[in-house]
Amino acid sequence: MDKEKYLGEFEQVILLATMRLGSQAYGKTIRVLLAELLKRDVTVGALYATLERLENKGMVTAKMGEPTNERGGRAKKYFEVTAKGHQSLKRSKDALTLMWQDLSLRLVSNGEML
Amino acid sequence: MSTPFTEQNPLPPKMTEKFLTWCLPKSLKEPVAGDLSEEFSGKAVIEGLSEARVWYFRQAFLTAFRYLFKTKRGLFMFIFGILTFLGTLLMALLMSGELDMFVNIPSFLVVVPPALFITIGISSKQTCKQALLLMLDDELEASLTELKSAKQMFQVLGNTSVL
């Protein structure tokens, strides 16, 4: 049995957002992307706690940018998904795809089963 | 270097920002406060200053409380320790007689000032300050010599108070 744990849903979402944003992935842009695409309002604390955990697991790397005036002279922290992060995402995606195979959902619309 | 307040670039509430950065770990102070400040400016221009402030308070407090008990654990334990000690002391004093028998100004003058003078004399004012800061701030970095000096300072303070 593989001892490595699967990524959590929020971890996957953050890794995917980081990949989508490429070289522009930092706290604010990740939050804005999640709000726009998923309509999910994430607090900055929850985001950084997850990014820190992913960094400790070696799934993302971080580097500090230059300080800017619009941020009160503070630097941005840019994130990039590592090869290990890509591998974990693939593993999680494969697992979900496998579990979804041959299944269909019975959704309820206006009180009637579809 | 911070940017001055303008209508195009409004600044977030100062006290809230200070509280937030106080709660955050060193590595996150700059990116988190910067992200919130950047988003606050954008929101203030688009949605108005009061809306932006409400948003900022929510983000800042939720984030601060997430990290508060991690970064300031030492401070909380210190306060808890002091309160426990004082509570036990008070209980013991009340159970053994009247409070005035033990707590009075002459006793205080005999114990506290000499203990402080001896401690400052044996170590130094700077060492005492550093030792107190080390006790209150979990993130403060110190060399082995500084830690040993702080330990010595507390030992002297404790021993002279007991004597």
Coordinates of C-alpha atoms in Angstrom, one line a residue:
Chain A
M1 CA 0.0 0.0 0.0
D2 CA 1.3 3.4 -0.9
K3 CA 2.0 5.4 2.2
E4 CA 1.9 8.8 0.6
K5 CA -1.4 10.6 1.3
Y6 CA -3.6 12.1 -1.3
L7 CA -4.0 15.9 -1.6
G8 CA -6.9 17.5 0.1
E9 CA -9.5 19.3 -2.0
F10 CA -8.3 22.7 -1.0
E11 CA -4.7 21.8 -1.6
Q12 CA -5.6 20.6 -5.1
V13 CA -7.5 23.8 -5.8
I14 CA -4.6 26.0 -4.7
L15 CA -2.0 24.0 -6.7
L16 CA -4.2 24.3 -9.8
A17 CA -4.7 28.0 -9.3
T18 CA -0.9 28.4 -8.9
M19 CA -0.3 26.5 -12.1
R20 CA -2.9 28.6 -14.0
L21 CA -1.4 31.9 -12.9
G22 CA 2.2 30.8 -13.8
S23 CA 4.7 33.5 -13.0
Q24 CA 2.0 35.8 -11.5
A25 CA 1.0 33.4 -8.7
Y26 CA 1.0 35.2 -5.4
G27 CA -1.5 35.5 -2.5
K28 CA -3.7 38.2 -4.0
T29 CA -4.0 36.7 -7.5
I30 CA -4.6 33.2 -6.2
R31 CA -7.5 34.6 -4.0
V32 CA -8.9 36.6 -6.8
L33 CA -8.8 33.6 -9.2
L34 CA -10.6 31.4 -6.6
A35 CA -13.3 34.0 -6.1
E36 CA -13.8 34.5 -9.9
L37 CA -13.7 30.8 -11.0
L38 CA -15.2 29.0 -8.0
K39 CA -17.0 31.8 -6.3
R40 CA -15.1 30.9 -3.2
D41 CA -14.1 33.6 -0.7
V42 CA -10.9 32.3 1.0
T43 CA -9.3 34.3 3.8
V44 CA -5.7 35.2 3.3
G45 CA -4.8 33.3 6.5
A46 CA -6.3 30.1 5.2
L47 CA -4.6 30.5 1.9
Y48 CA -1.1 31.1 3.3
A49 CA -1.5 28.3 5.9
T50 CA -2.2 25.9 3.0
L51 CA 0.6 27.3 0.8
E52 CA 3.0 27.0 3.8
R53 CA 2.0 23.4 4.3
L54 CA 2.5 22.7 0.6
E55 CA 5.9 24.4 0.7
N56 CA 6.9 22.2 3.6
K57 CA 5.8 19.1 1.7
G58 CA 8.0 20.2 -1.3
M59 CA 5.0 20.7 -3.6
V60 CA 5.5 24.4 -4.2
T61 CA 8.5 26.7 -4.0
A62 CA 8.4 30.3 -3.0
K63 CA 10.5 33.4 -3.8
M64 CA 10.2 37.0 -2.7
G65 CA 9.6 39.7 -5.3
E66 CA 10.5 43.3 -5.3
P67 CA 8.6 45.7 -2.9
T68 CA 6.0 47.9 -4.6
N69 CA 4.4 51.2 -3.6
E70 CA 0.8 49.9 -4.1
R71 CA 1.6 47.3 -1.3
G72 CA 2.9 49.9 1.1
G73 CA 6.5 49.0 0.2
R74 CA 6.1 45.3 0.9
A75 CA 7.3 42.5 -1.4
K76 CA 5.1 39.8 -3.0
K77 CA 5.7 36.2 -2.3
Y78 CA 5.5 34.3 -5.6
F79 CA 4.7 30.5 -5.7
E80 CA 5.6 27.9 -8.2
V81 CA 4.4 24.2 -8.4
T82 CA 7.3 21.8 -8.2
A83 CA 7.6 18.4 -10.1
K84 CA 6.5 16.7 -6.9
G85 CA 3.4 18.9 -6.8
H86 CA 2.6 18.0 -10.4
Q87 CA 3.1 14.3 -9.5
S88 CA 0.8 14.6 -6.5
L89 CA -1.9 16.4 -8.5
K90 CA -1.8 13.7 -11.2
R91 CA -2.1 11.0 -8.5
S92 CA -5.1 12.6 -7.0
K93 CA -6.7 13.2 -10.3
D94 CA -6.2 9.6 -11.4
A95 CA -7.6 8.3 -8.2
L96 CA -10.7 10.5 -8.6
T97 CA -11.1 9.5 -12.2
L98 CA -10.9 5.9 -11.3
M99 CA -13.5 6.3 -8.6
W100 CA -15.9 8.2 -10.9
Q101 CA -15.7 5.5 -13.6
D102 CA -19.1 3.9 -14.4
L103 CA -20.9 6.1 -12.0
S104 CA -23.7 8.5 -12.7
L105 CA -25.3 11.0 -10.3
R106 CA -28.9 11.3 -9.5
L107 CA -29.4 15.0 -9.3
V108 CA -32.4 16.7 -8.0
S109 CA -33.8 19.6 -10.0
N110 CA -37.0 21.4 -8.9
G111 CA -37.9 18.5 -6.6
E112 CA -37.7 15.9 -9.3
M113 CA -35.1 13.2 -9.8
L114 CA -33.3 13.4 -13.1
Chain B
M1 CA 9.0 52.7 3.0
S2 CA 5.3 53.3 3.0
T3 CA 3.2 55.2 0.5
P4 CA 1.4 58.3 1.8
F5 CA -2.5 58.3 1.8
T6 CA -4.1 59.5 -1.4
E7 CA -7.6 59.0 -2.8
Q8 CA -6.1 56.6 -5.4
N9 CA -4.1 54.8 -2.8
P10 CA -5.9 54.7 0.5
L11 CA -4.1 53.0 3.4
P12 CA -5.7 50.2 5.5
P13 CA -6.6 50.9 9.2
K14 CA -3.3 51.3 11.0
M15 CA -4.1 49.7 14.3
T16 CA -5.6 46.6 12.7
E17 CA -2.6 46.3 10.4
K18 CA -0.3 46.5 13.4
F19 CA -2.2 43.9 15.3
L20 CA -2.2 41.6 12.2
T21 CA 1.6 41.9 11.7
W22 CA 2.2 41.4 15.4
C23 CA 0.3 38.1 15.2
L24 CA 1.9 36.8 12.0
P25 CA 5.1 34.7 11.9
K26 CA 8.1 36.6 10.6
S27 CA 8.1 34.9 7.2
L28 CA 4.5 35.9 6.5
K29 CA 4.5 39.5 7.8
E30 CA 5.5 41.1 4.5
P31 CA 3.5 39.0 1.9
V32 CA 0.3 38.8 3.9
A33 CA 0.2 42.5 5.0
G34 CA 1.2 43.5 1.4
D35 CA -1.5 41.4 -0.2
L36 CA -4.2 42.8 2.1
S37 CA -3.0 46.3 1.6
E38 CA -3.0 45.9 -2.2
E39 CA -6.5 44.4 -2.2
F40 CA -7.7 47.1 0.2
S41 CA -6.6 49.9 -2.1
G42 CA -8.4 48.3 -5.1
K43 CA -11.6 47.7 -3.1
A44 CA -11.6 51.2 -1.6
V45 CA -11.5 52.7 -5.1
I46 CA -14.2 50.4 -6.6
E47 CA -16.5 49.7 -3.6
G48 CA -15.8 52.7 -1.3
L49 CA -13.7 53.2 1.8
S50 CA -16.2 51.9 4.4
E51 CA -16.8 48.6 2.4
A52 CA -13.1 48.2 2.0
R53 CA -12.5 48.7 5.8
V54 CA -15.2 46.1 6.7
W55 CA -13.5 43.7 4.3
Y56 CA -10.1 44.5 5.7
F57 CA -11.2 44.0 9.4
R58 CA -12.7 40.6 8.6
Q59 CA -9.6 39.4 6.7
A60 CA -7.2 40.8 9.2
F61 CA -8.9 39.4 12.3
L62 CA -9.6 35.9 10.8
T63 CA -6.0 35.7 9.7
A64 CA -4.6 37.1 13.0
F65 CA -6.5 34.7 15.2
R66 CA -5.4 31.8 13.0
Y67 CA -1.8 32.6 13.8
L68 CA -2.1 34.2 17.3
F69 CA -1.9 31.0 19.3
K70 CA 1.0 29.7 17.2
T71 CA 3.3 32.8 17.3
K72 CA 2.4 34.1 20.8
R73 CA 2.2 30.8 22.7
G74 CA 5.1 31.8 25.0
L75 CA 3.3 35.0 25.9
F76 CA 0.0 33.2 26.7
M77 CA 1.8 30.6 28.8
F78 CA 3.6 33.3 30.7
I79 CA 0.4 35.1 31.5
F80 CA -1.3 31.8 32.4
G81 CA 1.7 30.9 34.6
I82 CA 1.6 34.3 36.4
L83 CA -2.2 34.1 37.0
T84 CA -1.9 30.5 38.3
F85 CA 0.9 31.5 40.6
L86 CA -1.0 34.6 41.9
G87 CA -4.2 32.6 42.3
T88 CA -2.4 29.9 44.3
L89 CA -0.5 32.5 46.4
L90 CA -3.7 34.4 47.2
M91 CA -5.5 31.2 48.1
A92 CA -2.7 30.2 50.4
L93 CA -2.5 33.6 52.1
L94 CA -6.3 33.7 52.6
M95 CA -6.3 30.2 54.1
S96 CA -3.5 30.9 56.5
G97 CA -4.8 34.1 58.0
E98 CA -5.5 37.6 57.1
L99 CA -4.1 39.0 53.9
D100 CA -2.6 42.1 55.7
M101 CA -0.3 39.7 57.6
F102 CA 1.6 39.0 54.4
V103 CA 0.9 41.7 51.9
N104 CA 2.1 45.0 53.1
I105 CA 4.3 47.8 51.8
P106 CA 7.3 47.2 54.0
S107 CA 7.5 43.5 52.9
F108 CA 7.2 44.6 49.3
L109 CA 10.0 47.2 49.8
V110 CA 12.2 44.6 51.5
V111 CA 11.8 42.1 48.7
V112 CA 11.3 43.7 45.2
P113 CA 13.7 46.6 44.9
P114 CA 16.7 44.8 46.3
A115 CA 16.0 41.8 44.0
L116 CA 15.8 44.1 41.0
F117 CA 18.9 46.1 41.9
I118 CA 21.0 42.9 42.5
T119 CA 19.8 41.3 39.2
I120 CA 20.6 44.4 37.2
G121 CA 23.9 44.8 39.0
I122 CA 25.0 41.2 38.4
S123 CA 23.8 41.0 34.7
S124 CA 23.1 44.4 33.0
K125 CA 20.2 46.5 32.0
Q126 CA 20.6 45.3 28.4
T127 CA 20.6 41.6 29.4
C128 CA 17.5 42.1 31.6
K129 CA 15.7 43.7 28.7
Q130 CA 16.8 41.0 26.3
A131 CA 15.8 38.2 28.7
L132 CA 12.3 39.7 29.2
L133 CA 11.9 40.1 25.4
L134 CA 13.0 36.5 24.9
M135 CA 10.3 35.4 27.3
L136 CA 7.6 37.3 25.6
D137 CA 8.5 36.9 21.9
D138 CA 8.6 33.4 20.6
E139 CA 10.2 34.4 17.3
L140 CA 13.1 36.4 18.7
E141 CA 16.4 34.9 17.6
A142 CA 19.2 34.8 20.1
S143 CA 22.7 33.3 20.3
L144 CA 23.6 30.6 22.9
T145 CA 25.5 33.2 24.9
E146 CA 22.4 35.5 25.0
L147 CA 20.2 32.6 26.1
K148 CA 22.6 31.6 28.9
S149 CA 22.7 35.3 30.0
A150 CA 18.9 35.4 30.1
K151 CA 18.8 32.1 32.1
Q152 CA 21.3 33.5 34.6
M153 CA 19.3 36.7 34.9
F154 CA 16.1 34.8 35.8
Q155 CA 18.1 32.6 38.2
V156 CA 19.5 35.6 40.0
L157 CA 16.1 37.3 40.1
G158 CA 14.4 34.2 41.5
N159 CA 17.1 33.5 44.1
T160 CA 17.3 37.1 45.4
S161 CA 13.5 37.3 45.7
V162 CA 13.4 34.1 47.7
L163 CA 16.3 35.2 50.0

